[in-house]
Coordinates of C-alpha atoms in Angstrom, one line a residue:
M1 CA 0.0 0.0 0.0
V2 CA 1.3 3.5 -0.9
H3 CA 1.7 6.2 1.7
W4 CA -1.3 8.5 1.4
T5 CA -3.1 10.9 3.7
N6 CA -6.7 11.5 3.1
K7 CA -7.9 15.1 3.1
P8 CA -11.3 16.8 3.5
S9 CA -10.7 18.6 0.2
Y10 CA -8.3 18.1 -2.7
N11 CA -6.8 20.3 -5.4
F12 CA -5.3 20.0 -8.9
Q13 CA -1.9 19.1 -7.6
D14 CA -3.5 16.2 -5.6
L15 CA -5.0 14.9 -8.8
Q16 CA -1.6 14.9 -10.5
E17 CA -0.1 13.1 -7.6
I18 CA -2.9 10.5 -7.5
V19 CA -2.5 9.8 -11.2
G20 CA 1.2 9.5 -10.8
I21 CA 0.7 6.9 -8.0
L22 CA -1.8 4.9 -10.0
R23 CA 0.4 4.8 -13.1
H24 CA 3.7 3.7 -11.4
P25 CA 4.9 0.6 -9.5
G26 CA 2.9 0.0 -6.4
G27 CA -0.1 1.6 -8.0
C28 CA -2.9 0.1 -10.1
A29 CA -2.1 -2.7 -12.6
W30 CA -4.8 -1.5 -15.0
D31 CA -3.7 2.1 -15.0
M32 CA -0.1 1.1 -15.6
E33 CA -1.1 -0.9 -18.7
Q34 CA -3.0 2.0 -20.4
T35 CA -1.7 3.8 -23.5
H36 CA -3.1 6.8 -25.5
A37 CA -4.8 4.4 -27.9
S38 CA -6.3 2.2 -25.2
I39 CA -8.2 5.0 -23.5
R40 CA -8.8 7.1 -26.6
R41 CA -12.5 6.2 -26.5
N42 CA -12.7 7.0 -22.8
F43 CA -11.8 10.6 -23.6
L44 CA -14.5 10.9 -26.2
E45 CA -17.1 9.3 -24.0
E46 CA -16.3 11.7 -21.1
A47 CA -16.5 14.7 -23.4
Y48 CA -20.0 13.6 -24.5
E49 CA -21.0 13.1 -20.9
V50 CA -20.0 16.7 -20.2
A51 CA -22.2 17.7 -23.1
E52 CA -25.1 15.8 -21.6
A53 CA -24.6 17.5 -18.2
I54 CA -24.7 20.9 -20.0
D55 CA -27.9 19.9 -21.7
E56 CA -29.4 18.9 -18.4
G57 CA -28.5 22.2 -16.8
D58 CA -27.2 20.4 -13.7
P59 CA -24.2 22.1 -12.2
E60 CA -23.3 19.2 -9.9
H61 CA -23.4 16.7 -12.7
L62 CA -21.4 19.1 -14.9
K63 CA -18.7 19.5 -12.1
E64 CA -18.5 15.7 -11.9
E65 CA -18.1 15.2 -15.6
L66 CA -15.6 18.0 -16.0
G67 CA -13.6 16.2 -13.4
D68 CA -13.6 13.0 -15.5
V69 CA -12.4 15.0 -18.5
L70 CA -9.7 16.7 -16.4
L71 CA -8.5 13.2 -15.3
Q72 CA -8.2 12.2 -19.0
V73 CA -6.0 15.3 -19.6
V74 CA -3.8 14.6 -16.7
F75 CA -3.6 10.8 -17.5
H76 CA -2.5 11.4 -21.1
T77 CA 0.0 14.0 -20.1
S78 CA 1.4 11.7 -17.5
I79 CA 2.1 9.1 -20.2
E80 CA 4.0 11.7 -22.2
E81 CA 5.9 13.0 -19.1
D82 CA 7.2 9.5 -18.5
A83 CA 8.4 9.4 -22.1
G84 CA 10.2 12.7 -21.6
R85 CA 8.3 14.5 -24.3
F86 CA 6.2 17.1 -22.4
D87 CA 4.4 17.8 -19.1
L88 CA 1.4 19.7 -17.9
D89 CA 3.3 23.0 -17.8
A90 CA 4.2 22.5 -21.5
V91 CA 0.5 21.8 -22.2
A92 CA -0.5 25.0 -20.4
D93 CA 2.2 27.0 -22.1
G94 CA 1.0 25.9 -25.5
I95 CA -2.6 26.9 -25.0
C96 CA -1.7 30.2 -23.3
K97 CA 0.5 31.1 -26.3
K98 CA -2.3 30.1 -28.7
L99 CA -4.9 32.2 -26.9
I100 CA -2.7 35.3 -26.8
Y101 CA -1.8 34.9 -30.5
R102 CA -5.5 34.4 -31.6
H103 CA -6.8 37.4 -29.5
P104 CA -4.7 40.3 -30.9
H105 CA -7.7 42.6 -30.2
V106 CA -7.2 41.9 -26.5
F107 CA -3.4 41.2 -26.2
G108 CA -2.3 43.4 -29.1
D109 CA -3.3 46.5 -31.0
V110 CA -5.8 45.1 -33.5
S111 CA -9.2 46.8 -33.5
V112 CA -12.4 44.9 -34.2
S113 CA -16.0 46.1 -34.5
S114 CA -18.0 42.9 -34.1
T115 CA -17.9 39.3 -32.9
G116 CA -18.1 38.2 -36.6
E117 CA -14.8 40.1 -37.2
I118 CA -13.3 38.4 -34.2
L119 CA -14.2 35.0 -35.6
S120 CA -12.9 35.9 -39.0
N121 CA -9.6 37.0 -37.6
W122 CA -9.4 33.8 -35.5
E123 CA -9.8 31.6 -38.5
E124 CA -7.2 33.6 -40.5
L125 CA -4.7 33.4 -37.7
K126 CA -5.4 29.7 -37.2
Q127 CA -4.7 29.0 -40.9
K128 CA -1.5 31.0 -40.8
E129 CA -0.5 29.2 -37.6
K130 CA -1.0 25.8 -39.1
G131 CA 0.5 26.6 -42.4
Q132 CA -2.7 26.3 -44.4
A133 CA -2.0 28.2 -47.6
T134 CA -5.3 27.6 -49.2
Q135 CA -8.9 27.0 -48.2
A136 CA -8.6 23.5 -49.4
D137 CA -5.9 22.9 -46.8
A138 CA -8.3 24.1 -44.2
V139 CA -11.0 21.7 -45.4
D140 CA -8.5 18.8 -45.4
A141 CA -7.5 19.7 -41.8
V142 CA -11.0 19.2 -40.4
A143 CA -10.6 16.4 -37.8
R144 CA -11.6 13.0 -39.1
S145 CA -12.4 11.9 -35.5
L146 CA -15.4 14.4 -35.4
P147 CA -18.9 12.9 -35.7
A148 CA -19.5 12.7 -39.4
L149 CA -22.4 15.3 -39.4
W150 CA -20.3 17.9 -37.6
R151 CA -17.3 17.1 -39.8
A152 CA -19.4 17.7 -43.0
E153 CA -20.8 20.9 -41.6
K154 CA -17.4 22.2 -40.7
M155 CA -15.9 21.3 -44.0
K156 CA -18.8 23.0 -45.9
K157 CA -18.4 26.2 -43.8
K158 CA -14.7 26.3 -44.7
A159 CA -15.4 25.8 -48.4
A160 CA -18.0 28.6 -48.2
K161 CA -15.3 31.0 -47.0
A162 CA -13.8 30.5 -50.5
G163 CA -17.1 31.4 -52.1
F164 CA -18.0 27.8 -52.8
D165 CA -21.6 27.7 -51.6
W166 CA -25.2 27.9 -52.6
R167 CA -26.6 31.4 -52.7
D168 CA -29.7 30.4 -50.7
V169 CA -31.5 27.4 -49.3
S170 CA -33.3 26.6 -52.6
G171 CA -30.0 25.6 -54.2
A172 CA -29.2 23.4 -51.3
L173 CA -32.6 21.8 -51.4
D174 CA -32.4 21.1 -55.2
K175 CA -29.0 19.4 -54.6
L176 CA -30.6 17.3 -51.8
S177 CA -33.4 16.2 -54.2
E178 CA -30.8 15.4 -56.9
E179 CA -28.9 13.2 -54.4
L180 CA -32.1 11.5 -53.3
D181 CA -32.9 10.6 -56.9
E182 CA -29.4 9.1 -57.3
L183 CA -29.8 7.1 -54.1
R184 CA -33.2 5.8 -55.3
R185 CA -31.7 4.7 -58.7
A186 CA -28.7 3.1 -56.9
A187 CA -30.8 1.2 -54.4
L188 CA -33.7 0.1 -56.7
E189 CA -32.0 -0.1 -60.1
G190 CA -28.4 -0.9 -59.3
D191 CA -27.3 2.3 -61.0
G192 CA -24.3 3.2 -58.7
D193 CA -23.1 2.4 -55.2
P194 CA -26.1 2.9 -52.8
V195 CA -23.7 3.4 -49.8
E196 CA -21.8 6.2 -51.6
E197 CA -25.1 7.8 -52.6
L198 CA -26.4 7.6 -49.1
G199 CA -23.3 9.5 -47.9
D200 CA -24.0 12.1 -50.6
V201 CA -27.6 12.5 -49.4
L202 CA -26.5 13.0 -45.8
F203 CA -23.9 15.5 -46.8
A204 CA -26.4 17.4 -48.9
A205 CA -28.8 17.4 -45.9
V206 CA -26.1 19.0 -43.7
C207 CA -25.7 21.7 -46.4
V208 CA -29.5 22.4 -46.1
G209 CA -29.1 22.6 -42.4
R210 CA -26.5 25.4 -42.6
F211 CA -29.0 27.7 -44.2
L212 CA -31.5 26.9 -41.4
D213 CA -28.9 27.6 -38.7
A214 CA -29.5 24.0 -37.6
D215 CA -26.9 21.9 -35.8
P216 CA -27.1 18.6 -37.7
E217 CA -26.3 16.5 -34.7
D218 CA -29.0 18.3 -32.6
A219 CA -31.5 17.9 -35.4
L220 CA -30.8 14.2 -35.7
H221 CA -30.9 13.7 -31.9
A222 CA -34.3 15.4 -31.9
A223 CA -35.5 13.1 -34.7
C224 CA -34.2 10.1 -32.7
G225 CA -36.1 11.2 -29.6
K226 CA -39.3 11.8 -31.7
F227 CA -39.0 8.4 -33.3
A228 CA -38.5 6.6 -29.9
A229 CA -41.6 8.3 -28.4
R230 CA -43.7 7.7 -31.5
F231 CA -42.6 4.1 -31.8
R232 CA -43.5 3.5 -28.1
K233 CA -47.0 4.9 -28.7
T234 CA -47.4 2.8 -31.9
E235 CA -46.5 -0.3 -30.0
E236 CA -48.9 0.6 -27.2
L237 CA -51.7 1.2 -29.7
A238 CA -51.1 -2.2 -31.2
A239 CA -50.9 -4.0 -27.8
G240 CA -54.1 -2.3 -26.7
R241 CA -55.9 -4.0 -29.6
G242 CA -54.4 -7.3 -29.0
L243 CA -52.0 -7.0 -31.9
S244 CA -48.3 -7.5 -32.4
L245 CA -46.4 -5.2 -34.7
D246 CA -44.4 -7.9 -36.3
K247 CA -47.6 -9.7 -37.4
L248 CA -49.1 -6.6 -39.1
S249 CA -48.9 -5.7 -42.7
D250 CA -47.0 -2.6 -43.9
A251 CA -50.3 -0.7 -44.4
Q252 CA -51.5 -1.6 -40.9
Q253 CA -48.2 -0.5 -39.3
I254 CA -48.3 2.8 -41.2
A255 CA -51.9 3.4 -40.1
L256 CA -50.9 2.9 -36.4
W257 CA -47.9 5.1 -36.9
R258 CA -50.1 7.9 -38.3
E259 CA -52.5 7.5 -35.5
A260 CA -49.7 7.8 -33.0
K261 CA -48.5 10.9 -34.8
G262 CA -52.0 12.3 -34.7
Q263 CA -52.2 11.9 -31.0
E264 CA -49.0 13.8 -30.5
Q265 CA -50.3 16.7 -32.5
A266 CA -53.8 16.7 -30.8

């Protein structure tokens, strides 16, 4: 057992010390085995749980989940510190320098008149910082680990900065219709790859969402919630009549679904 004194309250330095104890001889065998790759998904899951706590508006839950994310930062940095590449001070140094560089209107002598100008300057400085000579470089640089809908939205926004965009939502909707037609031909007539065409439909739908100021992930989550509630009602309607959904015809299922939808809107 390691030497450790319990306290009524702990701070950030205590967290660093605890992670150090867990990851080194005499600590936890599981923690000592972990690598960046083995806990990569953990980091993503913890970030999503922070987002859920934000959506709930629960400060206590948010505090807990931010702690889990902070643990991930300290853990990954501890791995690098053991390898002699960087430590937490180097991580803090990097983000401090980035914030100072990207806020010349605060830490320098640049004048701005709106938040839109601030964001425009931020993107320009970011591209210069990362050596992105063209807007295509910026599009390529969008993280592949992002959820696909967010990645598509971000790529389209960057392309739009080069003037490559529809003038209004009607053009985006026409493109969505075109892609739907191509998906239908691929799926029903074998004219093309249906999986590829499905991807094109999803990308086109994200483009429509941009003109509606709609976050594609939020829109799809809302659709998922609506489907779950409506499916439950449909199943309840069937059960209330002594029916089983899997024994009904397509027409009967559709009729129940529409009835469930009608009750939502009543």
